[in-house]
Coordinates of C-alpha atoms in Angstrom, one line a residue:
X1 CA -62.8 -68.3 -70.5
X2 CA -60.5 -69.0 -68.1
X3 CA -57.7 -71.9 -68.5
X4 CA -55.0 -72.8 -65.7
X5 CA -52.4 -75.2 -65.0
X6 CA -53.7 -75.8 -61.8
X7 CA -56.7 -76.8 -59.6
X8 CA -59.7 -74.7 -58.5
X9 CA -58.8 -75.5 -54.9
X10 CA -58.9 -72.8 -52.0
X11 CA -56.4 -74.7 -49.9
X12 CA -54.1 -75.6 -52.7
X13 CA -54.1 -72.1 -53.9
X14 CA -52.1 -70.6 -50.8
X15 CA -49.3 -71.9 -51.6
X16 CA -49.2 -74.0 -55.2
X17 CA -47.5 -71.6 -57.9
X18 CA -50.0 -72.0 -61.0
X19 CA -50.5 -70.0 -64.3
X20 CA -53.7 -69.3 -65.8
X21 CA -54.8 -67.6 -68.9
X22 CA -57.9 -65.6 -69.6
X23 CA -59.0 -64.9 -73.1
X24 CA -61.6 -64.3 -75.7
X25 CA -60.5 -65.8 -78.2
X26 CA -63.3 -68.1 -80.4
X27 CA -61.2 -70.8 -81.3
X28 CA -60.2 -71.6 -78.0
X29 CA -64.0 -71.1 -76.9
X30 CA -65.4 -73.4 -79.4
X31 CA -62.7 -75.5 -78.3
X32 CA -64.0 -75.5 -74.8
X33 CA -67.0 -75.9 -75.7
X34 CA -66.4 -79.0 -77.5
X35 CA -64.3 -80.4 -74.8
X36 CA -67.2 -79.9 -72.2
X37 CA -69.7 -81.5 -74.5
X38 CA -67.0 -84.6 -74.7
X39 CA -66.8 -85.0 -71.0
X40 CA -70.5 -84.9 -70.5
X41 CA -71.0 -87.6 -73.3
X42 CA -73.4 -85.0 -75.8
X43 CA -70.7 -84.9 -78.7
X44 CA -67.4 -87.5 -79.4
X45 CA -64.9 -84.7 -80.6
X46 CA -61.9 -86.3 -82.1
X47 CA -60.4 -82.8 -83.5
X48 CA -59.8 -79.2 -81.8
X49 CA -58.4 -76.8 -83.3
X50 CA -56.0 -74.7 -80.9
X51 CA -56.4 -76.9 -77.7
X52 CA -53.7 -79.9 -77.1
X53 CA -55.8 -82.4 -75.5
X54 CA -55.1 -86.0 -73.9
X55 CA -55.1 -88.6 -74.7
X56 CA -56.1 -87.6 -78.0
X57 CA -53.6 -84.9 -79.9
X58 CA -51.5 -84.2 -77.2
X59 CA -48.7 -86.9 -77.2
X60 CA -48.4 -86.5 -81.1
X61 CA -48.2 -82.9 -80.8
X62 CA -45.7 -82.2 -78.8
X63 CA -43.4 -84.7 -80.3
X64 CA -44.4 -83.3 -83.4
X65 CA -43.0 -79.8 -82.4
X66 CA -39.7 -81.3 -80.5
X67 CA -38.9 -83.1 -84.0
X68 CA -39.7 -79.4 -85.6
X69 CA -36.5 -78.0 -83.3
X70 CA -34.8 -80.8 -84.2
X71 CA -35.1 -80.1 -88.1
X72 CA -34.6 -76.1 -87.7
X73 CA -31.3 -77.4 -86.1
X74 CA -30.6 -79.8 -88.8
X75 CA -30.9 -77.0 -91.3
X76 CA -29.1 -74.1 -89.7
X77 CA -31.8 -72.1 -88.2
X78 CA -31.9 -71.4 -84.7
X79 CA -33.5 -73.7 -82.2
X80 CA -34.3 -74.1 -78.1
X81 CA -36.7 -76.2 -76.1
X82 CA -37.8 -74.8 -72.4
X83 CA -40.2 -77.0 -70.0
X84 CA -41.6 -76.6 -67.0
X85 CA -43.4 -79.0 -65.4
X86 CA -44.4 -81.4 -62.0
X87 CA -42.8 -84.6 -63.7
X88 CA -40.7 -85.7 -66.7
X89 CA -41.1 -89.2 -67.4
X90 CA -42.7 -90.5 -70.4
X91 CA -40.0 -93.2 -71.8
X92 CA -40.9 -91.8 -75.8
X93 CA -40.4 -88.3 -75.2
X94 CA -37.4 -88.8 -73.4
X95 CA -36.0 -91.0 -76.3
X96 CA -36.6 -87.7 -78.8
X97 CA -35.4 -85.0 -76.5
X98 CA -32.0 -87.4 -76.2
X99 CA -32.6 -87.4 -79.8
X100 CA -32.8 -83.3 -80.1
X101 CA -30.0 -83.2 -77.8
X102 CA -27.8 -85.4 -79.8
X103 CA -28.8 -83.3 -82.9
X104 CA -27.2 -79.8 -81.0
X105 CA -30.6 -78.7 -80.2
X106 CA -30.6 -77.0 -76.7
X107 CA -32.8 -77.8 -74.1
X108 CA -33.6 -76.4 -70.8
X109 CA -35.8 -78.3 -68.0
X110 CA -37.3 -77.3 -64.5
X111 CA -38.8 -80.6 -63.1
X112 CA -39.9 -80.2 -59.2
X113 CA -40.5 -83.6 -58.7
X114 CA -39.5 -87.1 -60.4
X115 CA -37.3 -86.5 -63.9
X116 CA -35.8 -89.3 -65.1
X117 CA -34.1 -88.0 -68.1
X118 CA -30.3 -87.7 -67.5
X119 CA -28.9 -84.6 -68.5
X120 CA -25.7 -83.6 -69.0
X121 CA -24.1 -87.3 -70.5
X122 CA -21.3 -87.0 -73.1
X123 CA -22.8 -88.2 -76.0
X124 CA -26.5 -88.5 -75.3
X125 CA -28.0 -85.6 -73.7
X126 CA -24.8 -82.6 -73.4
X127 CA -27.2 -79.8 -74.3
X128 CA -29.5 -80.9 -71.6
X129 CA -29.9 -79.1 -68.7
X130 CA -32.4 -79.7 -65.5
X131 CA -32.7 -78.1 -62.9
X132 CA -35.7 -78.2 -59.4
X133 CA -36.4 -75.2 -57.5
X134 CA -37.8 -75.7 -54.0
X135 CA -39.2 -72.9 -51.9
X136 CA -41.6 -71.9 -50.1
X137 CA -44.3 -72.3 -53.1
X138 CA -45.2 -76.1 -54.6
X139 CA -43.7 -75.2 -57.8
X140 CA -46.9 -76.7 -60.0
X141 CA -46.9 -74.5 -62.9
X142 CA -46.4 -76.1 -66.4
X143 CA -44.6 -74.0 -69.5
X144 CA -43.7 -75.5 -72.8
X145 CA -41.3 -73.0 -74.8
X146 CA -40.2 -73.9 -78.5
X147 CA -37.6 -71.8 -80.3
X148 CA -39.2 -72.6 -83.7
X149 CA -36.4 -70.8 -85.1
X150 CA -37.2 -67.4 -84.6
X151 CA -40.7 -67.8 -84.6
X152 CA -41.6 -68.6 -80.7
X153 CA -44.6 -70.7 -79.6
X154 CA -45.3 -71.4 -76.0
X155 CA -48.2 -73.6 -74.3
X156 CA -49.2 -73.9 -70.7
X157 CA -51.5 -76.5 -69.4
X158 CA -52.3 -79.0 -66.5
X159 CA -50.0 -82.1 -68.1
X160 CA -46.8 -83.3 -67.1
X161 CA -44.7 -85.2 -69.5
X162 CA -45.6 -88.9 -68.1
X163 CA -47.6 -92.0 -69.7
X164 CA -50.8 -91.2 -67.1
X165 CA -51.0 -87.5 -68.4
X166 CA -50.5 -88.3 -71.8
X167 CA -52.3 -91.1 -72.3
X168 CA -54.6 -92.3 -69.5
X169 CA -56.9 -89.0 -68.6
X170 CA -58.1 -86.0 -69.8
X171 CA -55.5 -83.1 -69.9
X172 CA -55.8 -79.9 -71.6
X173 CA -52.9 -77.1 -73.1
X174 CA -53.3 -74.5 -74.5
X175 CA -51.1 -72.0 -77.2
X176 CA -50.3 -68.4 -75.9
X177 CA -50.8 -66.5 -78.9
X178 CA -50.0 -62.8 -77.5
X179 CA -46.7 -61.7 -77.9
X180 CA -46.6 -59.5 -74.6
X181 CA -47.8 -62.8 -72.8
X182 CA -44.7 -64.8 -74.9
X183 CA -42.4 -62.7 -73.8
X184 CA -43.6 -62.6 -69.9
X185 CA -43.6 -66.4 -69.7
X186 CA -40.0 -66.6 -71.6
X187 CA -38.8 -64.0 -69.1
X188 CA -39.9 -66.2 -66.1
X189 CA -38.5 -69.1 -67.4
X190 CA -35.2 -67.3 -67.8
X191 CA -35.9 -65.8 -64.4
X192 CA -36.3 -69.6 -63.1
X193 CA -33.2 -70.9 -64.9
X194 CA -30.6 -68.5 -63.4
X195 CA -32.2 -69.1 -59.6
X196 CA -28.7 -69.4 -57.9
X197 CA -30.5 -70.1 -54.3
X198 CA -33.1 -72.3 -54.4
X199 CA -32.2 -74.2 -57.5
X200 CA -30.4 -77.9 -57.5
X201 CA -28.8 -79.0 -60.5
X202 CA -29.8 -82.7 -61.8
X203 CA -26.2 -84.0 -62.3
X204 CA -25.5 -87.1 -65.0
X205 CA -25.7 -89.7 -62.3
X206 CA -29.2 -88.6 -61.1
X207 CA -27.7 -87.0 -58.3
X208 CA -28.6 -83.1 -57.4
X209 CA -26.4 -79.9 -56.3
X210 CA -27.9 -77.0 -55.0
X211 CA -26.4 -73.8 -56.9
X212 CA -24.4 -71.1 -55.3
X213 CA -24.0 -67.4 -56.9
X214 CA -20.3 -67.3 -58.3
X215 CA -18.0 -64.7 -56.9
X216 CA -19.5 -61.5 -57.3
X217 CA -23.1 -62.6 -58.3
X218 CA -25.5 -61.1 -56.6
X219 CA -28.4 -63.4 -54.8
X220 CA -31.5 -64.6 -57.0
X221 CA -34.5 -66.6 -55.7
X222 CA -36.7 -67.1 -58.2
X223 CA -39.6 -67.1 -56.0
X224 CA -38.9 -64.2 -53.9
X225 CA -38.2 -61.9 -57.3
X226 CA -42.1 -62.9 -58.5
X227 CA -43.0 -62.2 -55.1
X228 CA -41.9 -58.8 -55.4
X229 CA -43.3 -57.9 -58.5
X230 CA -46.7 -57.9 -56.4
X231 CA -45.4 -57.2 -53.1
X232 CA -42.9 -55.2 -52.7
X233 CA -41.7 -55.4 -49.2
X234 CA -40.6 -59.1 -50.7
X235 CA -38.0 -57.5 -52.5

Protein backbone atom coordinates (compact mmCIF):
# COMPACT_ATOMS: atom_id res chain seq x y z
CA UNK A 1 0.00 0.00 0.00
CA UNK A 2 1.04 3.18 -0.78
CA UNK A 3 0.02 6.45 1.43
CA UNK A 4 1.18 10.13 0.45
CA UNK A 5 0.72 13.55 1.55
CA UNK A 6 0.01 14.57 -1.70
CA UNK A 7 -2.02 14.15 -4.97
CA UNK A 8 -1.66 11.56 -7.67
CA UNK A 9 -1.32 14.39 -10.23
CA UNK A 10 1.40 14.32 -13.15
CA UNK A 11 1.54 18.10 -13.38
CA UNK A 12 1.54 18.75 -9.64
CA UNK A 13 4.22 16.22 -9.17
CA UNK A 14 7.06 18.35 -11.00
CA UNK A 15 7.30 20.61 -8.70
CA UNK A 16 5.03 19.98 -5.27
CA UNK A 17 7.46 18.55 -2.50
CA UNK A 18 5.27 15.49 -1.04
CA UNK A 19 6.09 12.45 1.15
CA UNK A 20 4.74 9.11 0.70
CA UNK A 21 5.11 5.88 2.50
CA UNK A 22 5.03 2.40 1.29
CA UNK A 23 4.41 -0.50 3.64
CA UNK A 24 3.06 -3.90 4.44
CA UNK A 25 2.03 -3.53 7.29
CA UNK A 26 -1.68 -5.34 8.16
CA UNK A 27 -3.08 -2.94 10.34
CA UNK A 28 -2.58 -0.23 8.13
CA UNK A 29 -3.95 -2.48 5.25
CA UNK A 30 -7.07 -3.53 7.02
CA UNK A 31 -7.24 0.08 7.80
CA UNK A 32 -7.29 0.88 4.14
CA UNK A 33 -9.36 -1.36 3.40
CA UNK A 34 -11.95 -0.21 5.69
CA UNK A 35 -11.55 3.34 4.72
CA UNK A 36 -12.28 2.36 0.92
CA UNK A 37 -15.26 0.40 1.90
CA UNK A 38 -16.47 3.77 3.89
CA UNK A 39 -16.05 5.92 0.93
CA UNK A 40 -17.91 3.60 -1.42
CA UNK A 41 -20.82 3.34 1.09
CA UNK A 42 -20.34 -0.98 1.63
CA UNK A 43 -19.33 -0.57 5.48
CA UNK A 44 -19.91 2.69 8.16
CA UNK A 45 -16.43 2.34 9.97
CA UNK A 46 -16.35 4.48 13.00
CA UNK A 47 -12.91 2.90 14.46
CA UNK A 48 -9.33 2.27 12.73
CA UNK A 49 -6.84 1.16 14.33
CA UNK A 50 -3.47 2.86 13.22
CA UNK A 51 -4.98 5.40 10.67
CA UNK A 52 -5.93 9.12 11.94
CA UNK A 53 -8.84 9.85 9.94
CA UNK A 54 -11.20 13.02 9.43
CA UNK A 55 -13.48 14.02 10.45
CA UNK A 56 -13.73 11.16 12.64
CA UNK A 57 -10.52 10.52 15.14
CA UNK A 58 -8.37 12.94 13.74
CA UNK A 59 -9.13 16.25 15.60
CA UNK A 60 -9.29 14.22 19.00
CA UNK A 61 -6.10 12.66 18.29
CA UNK A 62 -3.89 14.96 17.68
CA UNK A 63 -5.01 17.20 20.55
CA UNK A 64 -4.83 14.17 22.45
CA UNK A 65 -1.09 13.75 21.76
CA UNK A 66 -0.29 17.74 22.11
CA UNK A 67 -1.87 17.53 25.73
CA UNK A 68 0.43 14.19 26.18
CA UNK A 69 3.77 16.77 25.59
CA UNK A 70 2.12 19.04 27.66
CA UNK A 71 1.94 16.47 30.71
CA UNK A 72 5.59 14.93 29.97
CA UNK A 73 6.54 18.61 30.45
CA UNK A 74 4.40 19.01 33.47
CA UNK A 75 6.19 16.11 35.08
CA UNK A 76 9.80 16.63 34.15
CA UNK A 77 10.33 14.42 31.21
CA UNK A 78 11.41 15.64 28.11
CA UNK A 79 9.10 17.06 25.44
CA UNK A 80 8.97 18.79 21.71
CA UNK A 81 6.26 19.26 19.11
CA UNK A 82 7.51 19.64 15.22
CA UNK A 83 4.82 20.34 12.27
CA UNK A 84 4.94 20.72 8.92
CA UNK A 85 2.22 21.58 7.01
CA UNK A 86 0.30 23.81 4.02
CA UNK A 87 -1.87 25.83 6.69
CA UNK A 88 -2.15 26.26 10.49
CA UNK A 89 -5.44 27.52 11.42
CA UNK A 90 -7.80 25.62 13.37
CA UNK A 91 -8.85 28.20 16.33
CA UNK A 92 -8.80 24.88 19.01
CA UNK A 93 -5.54 23.69 18.27
CA UNK A 94 -4.08 26.84 18.27
CA UNK A 95 -5.69 27.57 21.80
CA UNK A 96 -3.64 24.09 23.12
CA UNK A 97 -0.42 24.63 21.38
CA UNK A 98 -0.49 28.43 23.19
CA UNK A 99 -1.47 26.28 25.97
CA UNK A 100 1.78 23.78 25.50
CA UNK A 101 3.72 26.73 24.91
CA UNK A 102 2.78 28.40 28.11
CA UNK A 103 3.42 25.08 29.89
CA UNK A 104 7.48 25.25 28.61
CA UNK A 105 6.82 22.75 26.04
CA UNK A 106 8.75 23.61 22.78
CA UNK A 107 7.35 23.82 19.63
CA UNK A 108 8.64 24.15 16.19
CA UNK A 109 6.41 25.00 12.98
CA UNK A 110 6.98 25.19 9.09
CA UNK A 111 3.74 26.66 7.63
CA UNK A 112 4.08 27.69 3.74
CA UNK A 113 1.05 29.28 3.43
CA UNK A 114 -1.62 30.97 5.97
CA UNK A 115 -0.56 30.41 9.94
CA UNK A 116 -2.28 32.34 12.11
CA UNK A 117 -0.81 31.34 15.39
CA UNK A 118 1.55 34.12 16.71
CA UNK A 119 4.70 32.89 17.86
CA UNK A 120 7.16 34.26 19.71
CA UNK A 121 4.65 36.66 22.34
CA UNK A 122 5.96 37.05 25.91
CA UNK A 123 3.71 35.21 27.85
CA UNK A 124 1.60 33.18 25.38
CA UNK A 125 3.53 31.42 22.86
CA UNK A 126 7.71 32.15 23.77
CA UNK A 127 8.68 28.61 22.85
CA UNK A 128 6.98 28.95 19.61
CA UNK A 129 8.75 29.17 16.60
CA UNK A 130 7.46 29.39 12.76
CA UNK A 131 9.06 29.57 10.17
CA UNK A 132 7.97 29.40 5.67
CA UNK A 133 10.37 28.22 3.24
CA UNK A 134 9.86 29.27 -0.30
CA UNK A 135 11.77 27.89 -3.19
CA UNK A 136 11.62 26.56 -6.15
CA UNK A 137 9.37 23.49 -4.91
CA UNK A 138 5.50 24.13 -3.52
CA UNK A 139 6.48 23.09 -0.19
CA UNK A 140 3.19 20.59 0.26
CA UNK A 141 4.47 17.97 2.47
CA UNK A 142 2.87 17.49 5.90
CA UNK A 143 5.06 16.03 9.13
CA UNK A 144 3.72 15.75 12.63
CA UNK A 145 6.74 15.12 15.21
CA UNK A 146 5.96 14.51 19.04
CA UNK A 147 8.79 14.18 21.56
CA UNK A 148 6.68 11.86 23.72
CA UNK A 149 9.45 12.14 26.09
CA UNK A 150 11.92 10.02 24.74
CA UNK A 151 9.73 7.80 23.04
CA UNK A 152 9.25 9.57 19.35
CA UNK A 153 6.16 9.18 17.30
CA UNK A 154 5.80 10.85 13.92
CA UNK A 155 2.65 10.94 11.40
CA UNK A 156 2.50 12.26 7.85
CA UNK A 157 -0.66 12.69 5.95
CA UNK A 158 -2.66 14.92 3.51
CA UNK A 159 -4.30 17.35 6.43
CA UNK A 160 -3.46 20.70 7.42
CA UNK A 161 -4.28 21.86 10.82
CA UNK A 162 -7.61 23.92 9.73
CA UNK A 163 -11.50 23.48 10.51
CA UNK A 164 -12.17 22.15 6.56
CA UNK A 165 -9.36 19.40 7.06
CA UNK A 166 -10.29 18.44 10.31
CA UNK A 167 -13.67 18.50 10.20
CA UNK A 168 -15.48 18.94 6.87
CA UNK A 169 -13.76 16.08 4.47
CA UNK A 170 -12.14 12.98 4.42
CA UNK A 171 -8.38 13.20 5.41
CA UNK A 172 -6.11 10.48 6.21
CA UNK A 173 -2.51 10.20 8.54
CA UNK A 174 -0.73 7.87 9.09
CA UNK A 175 1.98 6.67 12.09
CA UNK A 176 5.62 5.94 10.84
CA UNK A 177 6.53 3.09 12.90
CA UNK A 178 10.21 2.35 11.52
CA UNK A 179 12.79 3.88 13.39
CA UNK A 180 15.28 4.37 10.32
CA UNK A 181 12.19 6.16 8.72
CA UNK A 182 11.81 8.32 12.31
CA UNK A 183 14.94 9.34 12.19
CA UNK A 184 14.98 10.38 8.28
CA UNK A 185 11.92 12.52 8.74
CA UNK A 186 13.31 14.16 12.15
CA UNK A 187 16.49 14.82 10.26
CA UNK A 188 14.59 16.73 7.49
CA UNK A 189 12.73 18.57 9.69
CA UNK A 190 15.89 19.63 11.45
CA UNK A 191 17.30 20.11 7.96
CA UNK A 192 14.20 22.57 7.22
CA UNK A 193 14.47 24.47 10.53
CA UNK A 194 18.03 25.67 10.14
CA UNK A 195 17.31 26.85 6.22
CA UNK A 196 19.17 30.18 6.60
CA UNK A 197 18.28 31.10 2.71
CA UNK A 198 15.11 30.49 1.82
CA UNK A 199 13.42 30.53 5.22
CA UNK A 200 11.37 33.78 6.70
CA UNK A 201 10.73 33.97 10.26
CA UNK A 202 6.92 34.64 11.39
CA UNK A 203 7.70 37.48 13.77
CA UNK A 204 4.97 38.30 16.96
CA UNK A 205 3.16 40.90 14.96
CA UNK A 206 2.49 38.49 11.95
CA UNK A 207 5.01 40.08 10.04
CA UNK A 208 7.99 37.79 8.33
CA UNK A 209 11.98 38.10 8.01
CA UNK A 210 13.83 36.22 5.70
CA UNK A 211 16.98 34.62 7.63
CA UNK A 212 20.52 35.26 6.83
CA UNK A 213 23.54 32.87 7.85
CA UNK A 214 25.30 34.61 10.87
CA UNK A 215 28.93 35.50 10.46
CA UNK A 216 30.75 32.55 9.57
CA UNK A 217 27.82 30.21 8.74
CA UNK A 218 28.08 28.59 5.83
CA UNK A 219 24.87 28.73 3.26
CA UNK A 220 21.89 26.15 3.73
CA UNK A 221 18.88 25.81 1.37
CA UNK A 222 16.86 23.37 2.49
CA UNK A 223 15.67 22.44 -0.85
CA UNK A 224 18.85 22.48 -2.72
CA UNK A 225 20.57 19.95 0.20
CA UNK A 226 17.43 17.27 -0.59
CA UNK A 227 18.08 17.97 -4.01
CA UNK A 228 21.49 16.77 -3.81
CA UNK A 229 20.99 13.76 -1.99
CA UNK A 230 19.50 12.48 -5.46
CA UNK A 231 21.33 14.68 -7.72
CA UNK A 232 24.44 15.46 -7.07
CA UNK A 233 25.45 18.23 -9.40
CA UNK A 234 22.68 20.16 -7.10
CA UNK A 235 25.11 20.19 -4.48
Amino acid sequence: MHIGTGNYNPKTARFYSDLGLFSCREELGADLTDLFNNLTGYLRQKHYRQLLVAPLSMRERFMELIQREIQHQRNGYSSYIAVKMNSLVDPEIIALLYEASQAGVHVDAIVRGICTLKPGVPGLSETIRVISIIGRFLEHSRIFFFGNGGQEEVYIGSADWMPRNLDSRVEVVTPVADPVLIRELKQMLEIMLADNRQAWEQQPDGTYRQKQPQAGEPELSAQRHFMAQGRPEFA
